[in-house]
Amino acid sequence: MNYELILEIIAVITGMLSIWYSYRINILVYPIGMISLALYVFIFIKNGLYANAVINFLYFVISIFGWWNWLRQRTTDNGQQTTDKGELKVSYLSKKENAITITILVILIFFINLFTTNDLSIRLDYYTSAAGLIAMVLTSFKKVENWFFYLVADIVLIPLCIYNGLYLTSIQYVAYTILAIMGYINWNKEAKKNV
């Protein structure tokens, strides 16, 4: 077995565990996910998927923030520390946050179309990277809508990985698609409790 296949297997396993922990709204999503992300930076560079390599590096950086944001103490509006250990609660995007998210998505799509070639696999690489970036940021704030962006990226990445010969990773994205649906259902239930 060659080392690239071993790294891909480890990346797949830790990636699956990370999504499982995200589904469970468990802080282990971050340290486990960071192992997978670091491996995928290498794997995607090796396979010429540079946008996904960059985005996995950015996910790694955002994971550091998300890990901190999920753990940090919150305060009430009057500056007093909360009594529930300040845990960040799962919630929905506000109208303002939704407008900002959509605006960022439109800007990203505009720049992708402006600065990339017409090669479909390259554009899909960038589109999925943009969706994943938005999803990762929304996850770090425990926003339910993160799952929509993950779902779109996962569905598109299945054939893109097959096209690039990353068969194990394509299977992983099938599982991610299922977990994204399950994650949305679970986070939606949790957010309704927090309203």
JSON list of N, CA, C and O in Angstrom, two decimals, residues 8 47 49 159-170:
[
{"chain": "A", "resi": 8, "resn": "GLU", "atom": "N", "xyz": [-4.80, 9.16, 2.43]},
{"chain": "A", "resi": 8, "resn": "GLU", "atom": "CA", "xyz": [-6.19, 9.39, 2.03]},
{"chain": "A", "resi": 8, "resn": "GLU", "atom": "C", "xyz": [-7.14, 8.63, 2.95]},
{"chain": "A", "resi": 8, "resn": "GLU", "atom": "O", "xyz": [-8.18, 9.17, 3.36]},
{"chain": "A", "resi": 47, "resn": "ASN", "atom": "N", "xyz": [-2.80, 16.28, -6.20]},
{"chain": "A", "resi": 47, "resn": "ASN", "atom": "CA", "xyz": [-3.70, 15.94, -7.31]},
{"chain": "A", "resi": 47, "resn": "ASN", "atom": "C", "xyz": [-4.12, 17.15, -8.14]},
{"chain": "A", "resi": 47, "resn": "ASN", "atom": "O", "xyz": [-5.03, 17.04, -8.96]},
{"chain": "A", "resi": 49, "resn": "LEU", "atom": "N", "xyz": [-5.69, 19.89, -7.34]},
{"chain": "A", "resi": 49, "resn": "LEU", "atom": "CA", "xyz": [-6.93, 20.58, -6.95]},
{"chain": "A", "resi": 49, "resn": "LEU", "atom": "C", "xyz": [-6.54, 21.70, -5.98]},
{"chain": "A", "resi": 49, "resn": "LEU", "atom": "O", "xyz": [-6.76, 21.63, -4.77]},
{"chain": "A", "resi": 159, "resn": "PRO", "atom": "N", "xyz": [-18.83, 13.72, -8.01]},
{"chain": "A", "resi": 159, "resn": "PRO", "atom": "CA", "xyz": [-18.31, 13.44, -9.37]},
{"chain": "A", "resi": 159, "resn": "PRO", "atom": "C", "xyz": [-16.96, 14.11, -9.65]},
{"chain": "A", "resi": 159, "resn": "PRO", "atom": "O", "xyz": [-16.16, 13.58, -10.42]},
{"chain": "A", "resi": 160, "resn": "LEU", "atom": "N", "xyz": [-16.70, 15.24, -9.02]},
{"chain": "A", "resi": 160, "resn": "LEU", "atom": "CA", "xyz": [-15.41, 15.92, -9.24]},
{"chain": "A", "resi": 160, "resn": "LEU", "atom": "C", "xyz": [-14.25, 15.05, -8.74]},
{"chain": "A", "resi": 160, "resn": "LEU", "atom": "O", "xyz": [-13.21, 14.93, -9.40]},
{"chain": "A", "resi": 161, "resn": "CYS", "atom": "N", "xyz": [-14.42, 14.43, -7.58]},
{"chain": "A", "resi": 161, "resn": "CYS", "atom": "CA", "xyz": [-13.38, 13.54, -7.06]},
{"chain": "A", "resi": 161, "resn": "CYS", "atom": "C", "xyz": [-13.23, 12.28, -7.91]},
{"chain": "A", "resi": 161, "resn": "CYS", "atom": "O", "xyz": [-12.12, 11.82, -8.15]},
{"chain": "A", "resi": 162, "resn": "ILE", "atom": "N", "xyz": [-14.34, 11.74, -8.38]},
{"chain": "A", "resi": 162, "resn": "ILE", "atom": "CA", "xyz": [-14.28, 10.57, -9.27]},
{"chain": "A", "resi": 162, "resn": "ILE", "atom": "C", "xyz": [-13.50, 10.95, -10.53]},
{"chain": "A", "resi": 162, "resn": "ILE", "atom": "O", "xyz": [-12.61, 10.21, -10.97]},
{"chain": "A", "resi": 163, "resn": "TYR", "atom": "N", "xyz": [-13.80, 12.09, -11.10]},
{"chain": "A", "resi": 163, "resn": "TYR", "atom": "CA", "xyz": [-13.12, 12.57, -12.30]},
{"chain": "A", "resi": 163, "resn": "TYR", "atom": "C", "xyz": [-11.61, 12.69, -12.07]},
{"chain": "A", "resi": 163, "resn": "TYR", "atom": "O", "xyz": [-10.82, 12.43, -12.97]},
{"chain": "A", "resi": 164, "resn": "ASN", "atom": "N", "xyz": [-11.21, 13.07, -10.86]},
{"chain": "A", "resi": 164, "resn": "ASN", "atom": "CA", "xyz": [-9.79, 13.24, -10.54]},
{"chain": "A", "resi": 164, "resn": "ASN", "atom": "C", "xyz": [-9.16, 11.99, -9.93]},
{"chain": "A", "resi": 164, "resn": "ASN", "atom": "O", "xyz": [-8.04, 12.04, -9.44]},
{"chain": "A", "resi": 165, "resn": "GLY", "atom": "N", "xyz": [-9.88, 10.87, -9.93]},
{"chain": "A", "resi": 165, "resn": "GLY", "atom": "CA", "xyz": [-9.32, 9.61, -9.47]},
{"chain": "A", "resi": 165, "resn": "GLY", "atom": "C", "xyz": [-9.27, 9.45, -7.96]},
{"chain": "A", "resi": 165, "resn": "GLY", "atom": "O", "xyz": [-8.62, 8.52, -7.47]},
{"chain": "A", "resi": 166, "resn": "LEU", "atom": "N", "xyz": [-9.95, 10.29, -7.23]},
{"chain": "A", "resi": 166, "resn": "LEU", "atom": "CA", "xyz": [-9.98, 10.20, -5.75]},
{"chain": "A", "resi": 166, "resn": "LEU", "atom": "C", "xyz": [-11.24, 9.43, -5.34]},
{"chain": "A", "resi": 166, "resn": "LEU", "atom": "O", "xyz": [-12.19, 9.99, -4.82]},
{"chain": "A", "resi": 167, "resn": "TYR", "atom": "N", "xyz": [-11.21, 8.13, -5.58]},
{"chain": "A", "resi": 167, "resn": "TYR", "atom": "CA", "xyz": [-12.40, 7.31, -5.39]},
{"chain": "A", "resi": 167, "resn": "TYR", "atom": "C", "xyz": [-12.82, 7.19, -3.93]},
{"chain": "A", "resi": 167, "resn": "TYR", "atom": "O", "xyz": [-14.01, 7.25, -3.62]},
{"chain": "A", "resi": 168, "resn": "LEU", "atom": "N", "xyz": [-11.86, 7.00, -3.02]},
{"chain": "A", "resi": 168, "resn": "LEU", "atom": "CA", "xyz": [-12.21, 6.94, -1.59]},
{"chain": "A", "resi": 168, "resn": "LEU", "atom": "C", "xyz": [-12.80, 8.25, -1.12]},
{"chain": "A", "resi": 168, "resn": "LEU", "atom": "O", "xyz": [-13.76, 8.27, -0.34]},
{"chain": "A", "resi": 169, "resn": "THR", "atom": "N", "xyz": [-12.23, 9.34, -1.59]},
{"chain": "A", "resi": 169, "resn": "THR", "atom": "CA", "xyz": [-12.73, 10.66, -1.19]},
{"chain": "A", "resi": 169, "resn": "THR", "atom": "C", "xyz": [-14.13, 10.88, -1.75]},
{"chain": "A", "resi": 169, "resn": "THR", "atom": "O", "xyz": [-14.98, 11.47, -1.08]},
{"chain": "A", "resi": 170, "resn": "SER", "atom": "N", "xyz": [-14.41, 10.37, -2.96]},
{"chain": "A", "resi": 170, "resn": "SER", "atom": "CA", "xyz": [-15.76, 10.51, -3.50]},
{"chain": "A", "resi": 170, "resn": "SER", "atom": "C", "xyz": [-16.77, 9.74, -2.66]},
{"chain": "A", "resi": 170, "resn": "SER", "atom": "O", "xyz": [-17.88, 10.21, -2.43]}
]
